[in-house]
Short mmCIF file of N, CA, C and O in Angstrom, two decimals:
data_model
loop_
_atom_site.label_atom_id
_atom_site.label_comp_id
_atom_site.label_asym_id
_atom_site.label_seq_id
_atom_site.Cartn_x
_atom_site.Cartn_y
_atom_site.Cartn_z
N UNK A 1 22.14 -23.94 10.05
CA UNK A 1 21.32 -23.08 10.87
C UNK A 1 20.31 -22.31 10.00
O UNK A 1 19.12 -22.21 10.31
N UNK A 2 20.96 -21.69 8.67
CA UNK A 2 19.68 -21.27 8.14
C UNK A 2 18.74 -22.09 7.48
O UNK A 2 17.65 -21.60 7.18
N UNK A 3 18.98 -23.17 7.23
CA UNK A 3 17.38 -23.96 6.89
C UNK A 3 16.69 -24.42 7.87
O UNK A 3 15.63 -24.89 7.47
N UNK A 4 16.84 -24.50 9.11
CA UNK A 4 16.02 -24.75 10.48
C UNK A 4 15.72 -23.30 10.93
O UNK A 4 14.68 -23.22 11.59
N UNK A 5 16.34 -22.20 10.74
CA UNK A 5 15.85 -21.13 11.09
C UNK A 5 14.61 -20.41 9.78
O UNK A 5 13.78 -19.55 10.07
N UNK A 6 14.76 -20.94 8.57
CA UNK A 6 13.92 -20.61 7.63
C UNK A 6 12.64 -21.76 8.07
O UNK A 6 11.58 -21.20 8.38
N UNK A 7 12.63 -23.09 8.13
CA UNK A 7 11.60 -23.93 8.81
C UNK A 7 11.03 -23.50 9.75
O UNK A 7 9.80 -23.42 9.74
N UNK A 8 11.94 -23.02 11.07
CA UNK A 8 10.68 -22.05 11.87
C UNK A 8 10.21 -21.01 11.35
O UNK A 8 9.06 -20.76 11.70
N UNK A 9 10.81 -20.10 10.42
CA UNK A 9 10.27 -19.09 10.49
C UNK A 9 8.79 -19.39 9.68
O UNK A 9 7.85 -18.72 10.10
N UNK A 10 8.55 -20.13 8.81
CA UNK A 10 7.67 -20.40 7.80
C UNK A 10 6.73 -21.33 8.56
O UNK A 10 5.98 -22.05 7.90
N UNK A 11 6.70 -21.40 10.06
CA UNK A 11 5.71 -22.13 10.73
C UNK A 11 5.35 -21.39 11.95
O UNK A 11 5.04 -21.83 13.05
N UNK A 12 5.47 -19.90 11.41
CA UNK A 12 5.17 -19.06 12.41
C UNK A 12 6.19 -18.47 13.35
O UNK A 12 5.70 -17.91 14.33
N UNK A 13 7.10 -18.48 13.29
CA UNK A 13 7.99 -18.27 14.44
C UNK A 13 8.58 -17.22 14.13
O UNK A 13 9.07 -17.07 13.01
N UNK A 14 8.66 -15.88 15.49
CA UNK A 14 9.44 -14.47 15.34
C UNK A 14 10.60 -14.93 15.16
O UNK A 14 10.87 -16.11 15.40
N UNK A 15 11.74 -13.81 14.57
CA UNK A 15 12.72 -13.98 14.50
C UNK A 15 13.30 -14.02 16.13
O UNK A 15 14.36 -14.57 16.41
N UNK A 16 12.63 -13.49 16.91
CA UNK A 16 13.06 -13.47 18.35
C UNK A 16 13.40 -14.63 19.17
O UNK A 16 14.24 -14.89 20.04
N UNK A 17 11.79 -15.68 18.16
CA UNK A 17 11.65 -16.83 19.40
C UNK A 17 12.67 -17.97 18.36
O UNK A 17 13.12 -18.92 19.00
N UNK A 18 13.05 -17.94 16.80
CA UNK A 18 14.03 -18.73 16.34
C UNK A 18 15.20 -18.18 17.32
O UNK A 18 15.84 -19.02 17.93
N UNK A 19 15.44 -17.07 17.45
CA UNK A 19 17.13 -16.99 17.86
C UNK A 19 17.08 -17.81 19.12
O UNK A 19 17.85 -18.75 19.32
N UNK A 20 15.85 -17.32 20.25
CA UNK A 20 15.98 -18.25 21.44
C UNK A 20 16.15 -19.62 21.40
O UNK A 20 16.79 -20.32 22.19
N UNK A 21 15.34 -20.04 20.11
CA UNK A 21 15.34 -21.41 20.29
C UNK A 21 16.49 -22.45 20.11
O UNK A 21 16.71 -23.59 20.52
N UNK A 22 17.39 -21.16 18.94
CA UNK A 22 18.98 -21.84 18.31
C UNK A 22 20.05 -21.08 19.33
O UNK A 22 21.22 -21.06 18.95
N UNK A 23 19.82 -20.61 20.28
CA UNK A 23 20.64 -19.86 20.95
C UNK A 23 21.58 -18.47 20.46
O UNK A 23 22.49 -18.04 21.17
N UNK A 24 21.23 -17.89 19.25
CA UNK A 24 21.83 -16.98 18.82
C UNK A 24 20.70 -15.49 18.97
O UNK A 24 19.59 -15.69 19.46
N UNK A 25 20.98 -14.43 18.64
CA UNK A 25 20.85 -13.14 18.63
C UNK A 25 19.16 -13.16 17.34
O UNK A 25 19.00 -13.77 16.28
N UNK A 26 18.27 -12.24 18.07
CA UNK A 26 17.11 -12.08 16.58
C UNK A 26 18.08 -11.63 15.44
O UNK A 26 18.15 -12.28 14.40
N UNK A 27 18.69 -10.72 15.61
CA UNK A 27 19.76 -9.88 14.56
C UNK A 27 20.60 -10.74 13.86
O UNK A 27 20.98 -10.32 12.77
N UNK A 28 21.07 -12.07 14.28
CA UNK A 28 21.49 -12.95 12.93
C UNK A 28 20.75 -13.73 12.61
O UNK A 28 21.13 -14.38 11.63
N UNK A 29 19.62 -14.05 13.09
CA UNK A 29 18.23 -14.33 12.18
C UNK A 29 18.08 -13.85 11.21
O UNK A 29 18.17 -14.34 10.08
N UNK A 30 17.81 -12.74 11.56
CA UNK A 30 17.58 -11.64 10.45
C UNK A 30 18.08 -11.62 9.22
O UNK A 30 17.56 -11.79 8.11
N UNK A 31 19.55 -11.29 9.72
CA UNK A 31 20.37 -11.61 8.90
C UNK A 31 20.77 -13.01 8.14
O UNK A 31 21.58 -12.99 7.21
N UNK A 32 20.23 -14.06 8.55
CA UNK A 32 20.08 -15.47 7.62
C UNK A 32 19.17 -15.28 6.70
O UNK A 32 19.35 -15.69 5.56
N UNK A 33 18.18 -14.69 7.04
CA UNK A 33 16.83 -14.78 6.38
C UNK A 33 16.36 -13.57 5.20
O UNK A 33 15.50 -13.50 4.32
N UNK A 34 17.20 -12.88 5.60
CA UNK A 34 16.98 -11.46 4.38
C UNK A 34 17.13 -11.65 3.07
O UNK A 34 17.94 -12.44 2.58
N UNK A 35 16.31 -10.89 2.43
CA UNK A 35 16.87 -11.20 1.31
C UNK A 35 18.20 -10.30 0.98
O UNK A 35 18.77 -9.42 1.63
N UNK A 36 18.55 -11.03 -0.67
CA UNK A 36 19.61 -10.27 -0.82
C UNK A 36 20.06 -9.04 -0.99
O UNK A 36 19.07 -8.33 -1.21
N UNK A 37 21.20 -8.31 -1.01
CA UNK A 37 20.88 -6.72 -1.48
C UNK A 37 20.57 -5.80 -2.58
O UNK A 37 20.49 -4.58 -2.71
N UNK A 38 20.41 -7.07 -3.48
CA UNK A 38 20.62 -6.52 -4.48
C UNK A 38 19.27 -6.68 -4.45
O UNK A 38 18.75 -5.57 -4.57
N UNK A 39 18.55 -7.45 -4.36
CA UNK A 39 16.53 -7.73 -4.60
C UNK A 39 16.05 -6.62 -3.33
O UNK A 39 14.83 -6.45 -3.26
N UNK A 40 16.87 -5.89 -2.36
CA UNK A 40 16.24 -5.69 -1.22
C UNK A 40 16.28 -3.52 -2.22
O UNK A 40 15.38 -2.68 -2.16
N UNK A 41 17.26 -3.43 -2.74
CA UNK A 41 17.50 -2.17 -3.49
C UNK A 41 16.33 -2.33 -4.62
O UNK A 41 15.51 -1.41 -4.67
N UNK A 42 16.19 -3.54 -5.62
CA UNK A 42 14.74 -3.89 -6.52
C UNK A 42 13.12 -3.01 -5.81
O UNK A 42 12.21 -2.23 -6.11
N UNK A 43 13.63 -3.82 -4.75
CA UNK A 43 12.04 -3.42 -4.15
C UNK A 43 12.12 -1.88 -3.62
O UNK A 43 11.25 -1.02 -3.51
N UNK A 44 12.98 -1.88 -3.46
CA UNK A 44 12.94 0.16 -2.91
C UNK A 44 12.55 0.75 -4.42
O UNK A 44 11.58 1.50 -4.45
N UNK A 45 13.18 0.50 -5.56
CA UNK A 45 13.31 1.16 -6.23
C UNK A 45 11.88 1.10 -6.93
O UNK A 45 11.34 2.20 -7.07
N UNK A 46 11.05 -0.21 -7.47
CA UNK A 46 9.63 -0.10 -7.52
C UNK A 46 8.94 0.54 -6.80
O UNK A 46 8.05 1.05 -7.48
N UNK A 47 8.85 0.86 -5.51
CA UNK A 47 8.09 1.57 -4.24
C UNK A 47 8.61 2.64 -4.38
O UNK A 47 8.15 3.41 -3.54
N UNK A 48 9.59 3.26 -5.23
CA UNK A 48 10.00 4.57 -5.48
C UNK A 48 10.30 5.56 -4.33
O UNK A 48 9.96 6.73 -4.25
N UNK A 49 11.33 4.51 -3.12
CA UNK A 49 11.38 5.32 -2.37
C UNK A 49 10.38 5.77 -1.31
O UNK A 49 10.63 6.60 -0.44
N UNK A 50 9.32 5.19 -1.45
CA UNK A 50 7.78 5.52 -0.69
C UNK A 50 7.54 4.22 0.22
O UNK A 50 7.71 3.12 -0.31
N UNK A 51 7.22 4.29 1.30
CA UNK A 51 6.29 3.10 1.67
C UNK A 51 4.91 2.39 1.23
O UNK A 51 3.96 3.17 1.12
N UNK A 52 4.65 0.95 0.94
CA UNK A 52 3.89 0.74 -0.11
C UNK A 52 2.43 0.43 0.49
O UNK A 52 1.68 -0.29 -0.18
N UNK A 53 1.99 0.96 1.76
CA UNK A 53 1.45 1.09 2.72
C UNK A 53 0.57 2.24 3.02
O UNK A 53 -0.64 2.28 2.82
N UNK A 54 1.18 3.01 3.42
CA UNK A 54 1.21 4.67 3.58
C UNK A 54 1.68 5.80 2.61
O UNK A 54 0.94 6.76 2.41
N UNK A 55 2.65 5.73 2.14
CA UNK A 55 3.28 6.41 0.63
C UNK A 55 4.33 7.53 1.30
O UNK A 55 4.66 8.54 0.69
N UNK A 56 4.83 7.20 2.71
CA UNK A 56 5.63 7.92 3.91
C UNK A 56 7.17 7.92 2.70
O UNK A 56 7.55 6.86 2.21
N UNK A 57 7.70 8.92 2.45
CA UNK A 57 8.96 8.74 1.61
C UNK A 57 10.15 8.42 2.80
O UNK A 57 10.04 8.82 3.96
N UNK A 58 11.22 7.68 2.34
CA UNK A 58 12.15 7.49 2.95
C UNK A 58 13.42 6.36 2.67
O UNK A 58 13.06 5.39 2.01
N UNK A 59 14.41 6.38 2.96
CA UNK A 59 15.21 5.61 2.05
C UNK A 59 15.56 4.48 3.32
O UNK A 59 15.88 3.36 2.94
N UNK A 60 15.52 4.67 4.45
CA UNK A 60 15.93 3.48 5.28
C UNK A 60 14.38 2.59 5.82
O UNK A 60 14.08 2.49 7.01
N UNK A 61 13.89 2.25 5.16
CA UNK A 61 12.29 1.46 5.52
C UNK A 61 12.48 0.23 5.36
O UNK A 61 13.55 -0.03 4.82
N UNK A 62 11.95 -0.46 5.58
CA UNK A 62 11.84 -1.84 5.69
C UNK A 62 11.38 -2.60 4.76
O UNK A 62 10.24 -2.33 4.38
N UNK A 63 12.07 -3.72 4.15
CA UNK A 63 11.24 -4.79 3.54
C UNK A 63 10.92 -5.58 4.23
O UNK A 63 11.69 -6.12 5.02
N UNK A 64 9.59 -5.89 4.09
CA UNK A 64 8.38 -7.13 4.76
C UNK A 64 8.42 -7.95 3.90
O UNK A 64 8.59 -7.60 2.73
N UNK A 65 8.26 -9.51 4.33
CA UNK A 65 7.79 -10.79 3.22
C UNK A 65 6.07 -10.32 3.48
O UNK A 65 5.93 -10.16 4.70
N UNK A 66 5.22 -10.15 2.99
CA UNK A 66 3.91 -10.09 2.51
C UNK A 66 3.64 -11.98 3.13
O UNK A 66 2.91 -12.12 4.11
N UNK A 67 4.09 -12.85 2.69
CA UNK A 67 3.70 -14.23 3.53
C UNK A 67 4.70 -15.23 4.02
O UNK A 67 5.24 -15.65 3.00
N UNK A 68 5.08 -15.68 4.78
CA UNK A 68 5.80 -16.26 5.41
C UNK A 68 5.62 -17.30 6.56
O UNK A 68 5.96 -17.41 7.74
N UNK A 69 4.84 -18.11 5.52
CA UNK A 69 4.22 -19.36 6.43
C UNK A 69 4.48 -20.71 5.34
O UNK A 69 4.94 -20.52 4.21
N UNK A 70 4.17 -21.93 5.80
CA UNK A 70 4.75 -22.78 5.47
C UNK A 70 3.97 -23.26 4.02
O UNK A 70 2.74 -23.28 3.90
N UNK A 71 4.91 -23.62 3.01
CA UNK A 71 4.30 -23.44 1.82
C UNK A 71 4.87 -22.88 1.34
O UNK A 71 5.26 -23.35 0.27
N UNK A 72 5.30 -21.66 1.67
CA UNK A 72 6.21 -20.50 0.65
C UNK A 72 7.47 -20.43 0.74
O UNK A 72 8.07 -19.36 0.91
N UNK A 73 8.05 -21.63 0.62
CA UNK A 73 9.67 -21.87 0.46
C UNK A 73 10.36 -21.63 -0.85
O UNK A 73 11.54 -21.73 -1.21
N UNK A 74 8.92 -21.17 -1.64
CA UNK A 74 9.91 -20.80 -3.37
C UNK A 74 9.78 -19.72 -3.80
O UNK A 74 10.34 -19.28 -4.81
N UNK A 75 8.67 -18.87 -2.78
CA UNK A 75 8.62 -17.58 -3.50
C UNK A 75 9.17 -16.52 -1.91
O UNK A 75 9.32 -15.30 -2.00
N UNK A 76 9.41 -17.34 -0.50
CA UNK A 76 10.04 -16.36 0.07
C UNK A 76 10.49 -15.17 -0.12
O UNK A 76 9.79 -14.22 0.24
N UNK A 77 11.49 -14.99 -0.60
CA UNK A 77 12.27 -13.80 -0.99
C UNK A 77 11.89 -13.18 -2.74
O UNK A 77 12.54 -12.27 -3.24
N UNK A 78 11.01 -13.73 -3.29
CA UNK A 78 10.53 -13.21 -4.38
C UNK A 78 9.56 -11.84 -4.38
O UNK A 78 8.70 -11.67 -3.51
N UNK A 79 9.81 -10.85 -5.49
CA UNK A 79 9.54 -9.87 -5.61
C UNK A 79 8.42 -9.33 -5.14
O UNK A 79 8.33 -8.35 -4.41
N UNK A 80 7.05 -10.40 -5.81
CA UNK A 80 5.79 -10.65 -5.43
C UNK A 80 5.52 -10.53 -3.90
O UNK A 80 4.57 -9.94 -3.41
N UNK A 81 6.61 -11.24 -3.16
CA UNK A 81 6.11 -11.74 -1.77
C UNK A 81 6.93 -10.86 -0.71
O UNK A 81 6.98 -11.12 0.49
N UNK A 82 7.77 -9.42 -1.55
CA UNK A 82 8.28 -8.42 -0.57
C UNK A 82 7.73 -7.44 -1.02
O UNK A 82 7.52 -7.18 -2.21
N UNK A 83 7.38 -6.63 0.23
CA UNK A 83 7.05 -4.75 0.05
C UNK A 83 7.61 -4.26 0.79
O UNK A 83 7.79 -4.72 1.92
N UNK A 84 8.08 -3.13 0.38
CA UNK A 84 8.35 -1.39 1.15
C UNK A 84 7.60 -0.93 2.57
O UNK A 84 6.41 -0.61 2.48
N UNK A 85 8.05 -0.88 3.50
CA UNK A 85 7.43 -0.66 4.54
C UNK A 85 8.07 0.28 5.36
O UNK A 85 9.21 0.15 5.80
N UNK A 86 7.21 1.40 5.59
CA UNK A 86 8.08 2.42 7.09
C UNK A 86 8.20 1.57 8.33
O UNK A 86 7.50 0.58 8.54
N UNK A 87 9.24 2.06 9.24
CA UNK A 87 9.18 1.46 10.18
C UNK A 87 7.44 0.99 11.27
O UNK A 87 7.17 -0.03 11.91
N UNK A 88 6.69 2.16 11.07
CA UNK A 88 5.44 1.97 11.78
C UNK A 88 4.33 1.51 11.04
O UNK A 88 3.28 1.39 11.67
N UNK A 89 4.34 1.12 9.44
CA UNK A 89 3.73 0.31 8.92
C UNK A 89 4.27 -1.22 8.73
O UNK A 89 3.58 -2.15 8.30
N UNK A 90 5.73 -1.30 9.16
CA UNK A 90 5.87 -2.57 9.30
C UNK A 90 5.55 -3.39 10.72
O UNK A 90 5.29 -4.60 10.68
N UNK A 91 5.59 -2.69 11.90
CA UNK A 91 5.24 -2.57 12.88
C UNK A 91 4.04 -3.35 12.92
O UNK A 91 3.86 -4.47 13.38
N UNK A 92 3.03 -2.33 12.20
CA UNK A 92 1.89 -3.07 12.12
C UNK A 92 1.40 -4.46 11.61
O UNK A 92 0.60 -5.26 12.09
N UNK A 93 2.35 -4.48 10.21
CA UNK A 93 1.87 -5.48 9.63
C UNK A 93 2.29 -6.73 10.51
O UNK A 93 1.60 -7.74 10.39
N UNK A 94 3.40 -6.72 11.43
CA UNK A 94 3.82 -7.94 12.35
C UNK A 94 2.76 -7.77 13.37
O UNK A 94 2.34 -8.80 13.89
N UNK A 95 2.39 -6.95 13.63
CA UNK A 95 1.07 -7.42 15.00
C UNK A 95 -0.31 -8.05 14.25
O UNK A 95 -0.96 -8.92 14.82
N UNK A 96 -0.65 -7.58 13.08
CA UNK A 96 -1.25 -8.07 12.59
C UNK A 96 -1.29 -9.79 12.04
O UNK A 96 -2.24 -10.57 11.92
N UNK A 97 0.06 -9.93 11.81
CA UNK A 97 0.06 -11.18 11.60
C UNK A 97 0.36 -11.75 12.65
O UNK A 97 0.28 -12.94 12.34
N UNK A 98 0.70 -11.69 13.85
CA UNK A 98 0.97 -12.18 15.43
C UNK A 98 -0.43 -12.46 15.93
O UNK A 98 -0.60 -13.40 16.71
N UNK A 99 -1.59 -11.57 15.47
CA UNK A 99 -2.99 -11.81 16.11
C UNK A 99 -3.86 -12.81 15.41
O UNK A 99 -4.75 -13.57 15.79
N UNK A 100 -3.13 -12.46 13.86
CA UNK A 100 -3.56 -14.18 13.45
C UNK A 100 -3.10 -15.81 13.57
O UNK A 100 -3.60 -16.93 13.41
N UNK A 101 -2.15 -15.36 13.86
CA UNK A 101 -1.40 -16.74 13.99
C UNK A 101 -2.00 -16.88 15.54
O UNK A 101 -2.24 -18.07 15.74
N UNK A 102 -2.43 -15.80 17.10
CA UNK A 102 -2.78 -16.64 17.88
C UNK A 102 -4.14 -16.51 17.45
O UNK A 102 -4.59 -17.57 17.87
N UNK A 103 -4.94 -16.01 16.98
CA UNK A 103 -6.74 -16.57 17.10
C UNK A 103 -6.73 -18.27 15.51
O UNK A 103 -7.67 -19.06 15.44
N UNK A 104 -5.70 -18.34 14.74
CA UNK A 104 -5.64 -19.70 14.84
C UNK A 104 -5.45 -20.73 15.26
O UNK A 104 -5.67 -21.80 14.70
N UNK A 105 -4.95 -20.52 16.48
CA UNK A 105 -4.64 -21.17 17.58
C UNK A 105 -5.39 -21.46 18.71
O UNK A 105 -5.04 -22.11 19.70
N UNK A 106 -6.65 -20.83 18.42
CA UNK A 106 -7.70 -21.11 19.19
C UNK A 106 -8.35 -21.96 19.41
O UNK A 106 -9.26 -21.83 20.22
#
């Protein structure tokens, strides 16, 4: 399940519309696809605790993959390709990439 759920995800697909599609929950998506905890504590600790976005301090924020489209099956979860994100700058950065993926679709 997680290498068909990492294949959709890297061809565009929310974690919402993989769970629909495998019949399970977004939340063990999620959880297939995260990185580990120990790289997920790395990246807090470079971002110093700050969002790398806004500079909002806080210790429960989000890591974002920065790209997650097809192609990036080796640097997924690499340092380079995660940032620090508050909840409402990560927010953003998923609508942002939701409006590109549909005006490529145009």
């Amino acid at each position: 399940m997680r290498v068909r759920s990492f294949a959709l995800r890297l061809n565009g697909h929310t974690y919402q519309d993989i769970g629909r599609l495998l019949g399970v929950s977004r939340q063990r998506i999620h959880q297939l696809l995260k990185p580990p905890s120990a790289v997920v504590e790395e990246i807090r600790k470079r971002a110093n605790y700050r969002c790398e976005q806004c500079g909002l301090p806080g210790r429960s924020h989000h890591v974002h993959h920065r790209l997650a489209t097809k192609g990036q099956e080796d640097t997924f979860n690499d340092f380079e390709n995660l940032q620090y994100l508050c909840p409402s700058c990560h927010r953003k950065a998923h609508l942002m990439e939701l409006a590109t993926i549909k005006v490529s679709n145009i």
